[in-house]
């Protein structure tokens, strides 16, 4: 495995989404989403394409502003906090990595540390190298993202998010853009992070990962969480016909 197996020090907080609503024009994409993730737990969000999963994650760290509802981090509402401060506390990993192509791997990680966390460049460099160690990519520090495999790029994106010492991590289909042979390494890193006690919300099509790693699985359809529960229950005893139909297509 690409990870070093060293324990990742995390300072996780609980996350509660309550009645989140969000519309694009007249298209009501989130229609009152509730999701509570205790500190140190992992919730996997599954559901058909277009059901609002990505919108929910974007609303959670306020890349999009919800129209209604509350986001509670570590027991306090963060709807009125500074969005930059919130994005320091809630890290996000995207399907397409979103690394800066013209910067080195190291610069990709130090940039937010300097801009948002206001670290000096020496301190940022040390923190970035430490994170690269943890994802097994220190030797790629001076490489450009384009010279890395998709799996390596995604591990850099995870390292970049972790370097901010977030209290919650959001993953939006982090392995969907990867070649099949690269998926395992990224999922293993995510599983390590879950074991280390990070609070995570993971939007995924990887049902095996959800089964093994999630404390809770939430099934979203048409802008609401239709059903949620522990994976062994959700996957074997789905109550709603919509979830039963979804599972019959993906399992
Ligand atoms: P999922 O991630 O579950 O596939 P999304 O959250 O991406 O679903 O999309 C839910 C709905 O919101 C879709 O109908 C999509 O077209 C719409 N949508 C997503 N982002 C935007 C946007 N920036 N502007 C307008 N509509 C959007
Ligand atoms: Mg999506």
Tab-separated table of N, CA and C in Angstrom, residues 104-116 119-129 160 163-164:
chain	number	residue	atom	x	y	z
A	104	UNK	N	4.200	23.073	-8.308
A	104	UNK	CA	4.684	21.753	-7.902
A	104	UNK	C	3.711	21.155	-6.887
A	105	UNK	N	3.905	19.863	-6.645
A	105	UNK	CA	3.114	19.166	-5.633
A	105	UNK	C	3.253	19.884	-4.291
A	106	UNK	N	4.497	20.222	-3.938
A	106	UNK	CA	4.712	20.887	-2.647
A	106	UNK	C	3.998	22.244	-2.591
A	107	UNK	N	4.114	23.007	-3.686
A	107	UNK	CA	3.465	24.331	-3.712
A	107	UNK	C	1.945	24.225	-3.627
A	108	UNK	N	1.402	23.162	-4.226
A	108	UNK	CA	-0.042	22.956	-4.130
A	108	UNK	C	-0.488	22.827	-2.678
A	109	UNK	N	0.385	22.234	-1.856
A	109	UNK	CA	0.010	22.033	-0.451
A	109	UNK	C	0.348	23.261	0.390
A	110	UNK	N	1.476	23.911	0.072
A	110	UNK	CA	1.863	25.065	0.904
A	110	UNK	C	0.991	26.290	0.632
A	111	UNK	N	0.465	26.404	-0.593
A	111	UNK	CA	-0.294	27.616	-0.950
A	111	UNK	C	-1.450	27.907	0.022
A	112	UNK	N	-2.366	26.938	0.233
A	112	UNK	CA	-3.448	27.240	1.185
A	112	UNK	C	-2.947	27.396	2.619
A	113	UNK	N	-1.849	26.715	2.949
A	113	UNK	CA	-1.304	26.866	4.314
A	113	UNK	C	-0.849	28.304	4.531
A	114	UNK	N	-0.276	28.894	3.464
A	114	UNK	CA	0.212	30.266	3.595
A	114	UNK	C	-0.929	31.270	3.465
A	115	UNK	N	-1.812	31.040	2.486
A	115	UNK	CA	-2.884	32.008	2.210
A	115	UNK	C	-3.979	31.984	3.272
A	116	UNK	N	-4.392	30.796	3.663
A	116	UNK	CA	-5.554	30.695	4.565
A	116	UNK	C	-5.111	30.511	6.009
A	119	UNK	N	0.586	30.589	7.527
A	119	UNK	CA	1.887	30.082	7.964
A	119	UNK	C	2.986	30.742	7.149
A	120	UNK	N	4.168	30.893	7.743
A	120	UNK	CA	5.331	31.332	6.990
A	120	UNK	C	5.771	30.229	6.043
A	121	UNK	N	6.602	30.556	5.030
A	121	UNK	CA	6.889	29.546	4.016
A	121	UNK	C	7.693	28.367	4.570
A	122	UNK	N	8.590	28.597	5.537
A	122	UNK	CA	9.340	27.471	6.117
A	122	UNK	C	8.405	26.505	6.830
A	123	UNK	N	7.550	27.087	7.649
A	123	UNK	CA	6.612	26.290	8.433
A	123	UNK	C	5.657	25.527	7.510
A	124	UNK	N	5.187	26.214	6.471
A	124	UNK	CA	4.273	25.585	5.509
A	124	UNK	C	4.977	24.431	4.803
A	125	UNK	N	6.247	24.632	4.445
A	125	UNK	CA	7.012	23.582	3.768
A	125	UNK	C	7.163	22.346	4.632
A	126	UNK	N	7.460	22.542	5.906
A	126	UNK	CA	7.619	21.413	6.833
A	126	UNK	C	6.299	20.659	6.973
A	127	UNK	N	5.208	21.411	7.140
A	127	UNK	CA	3.893	20.772	7.293
A	127	UNK	C	3.504	20.014	6.027
A	128	UNK	N	3.820	20.594	4.873
A	128	UNK	CA	3.453	19.961	3.598
A	128	UNK	C	4.241	18.668	3.399
A	129	UNK	N	5.540	18.696	3.703
A	129	UNK	CA	6.357	17.485	3.543
A	129	UNK	C	5.889	16.379	4.479
A	160	UNK	N	-3.194	17.802	0.726
A	160	UNK	CA	-3.408	19.252	0.774
A	160	UNK	C	-4.543	19.601	1.745
A	163	UNK	N	-3.411	18.872	5.425
A	163	UNK	CA	-2.401	19.804	5.948
A	163	UNK	C	-3.050	20.973	6.691
A	164	UNK	N	-4.292	21.282	6.344
A	164	UNK	CA	-5.012	22.365	7.012
A	164	UNK	C	-5.510	21.946	8.399
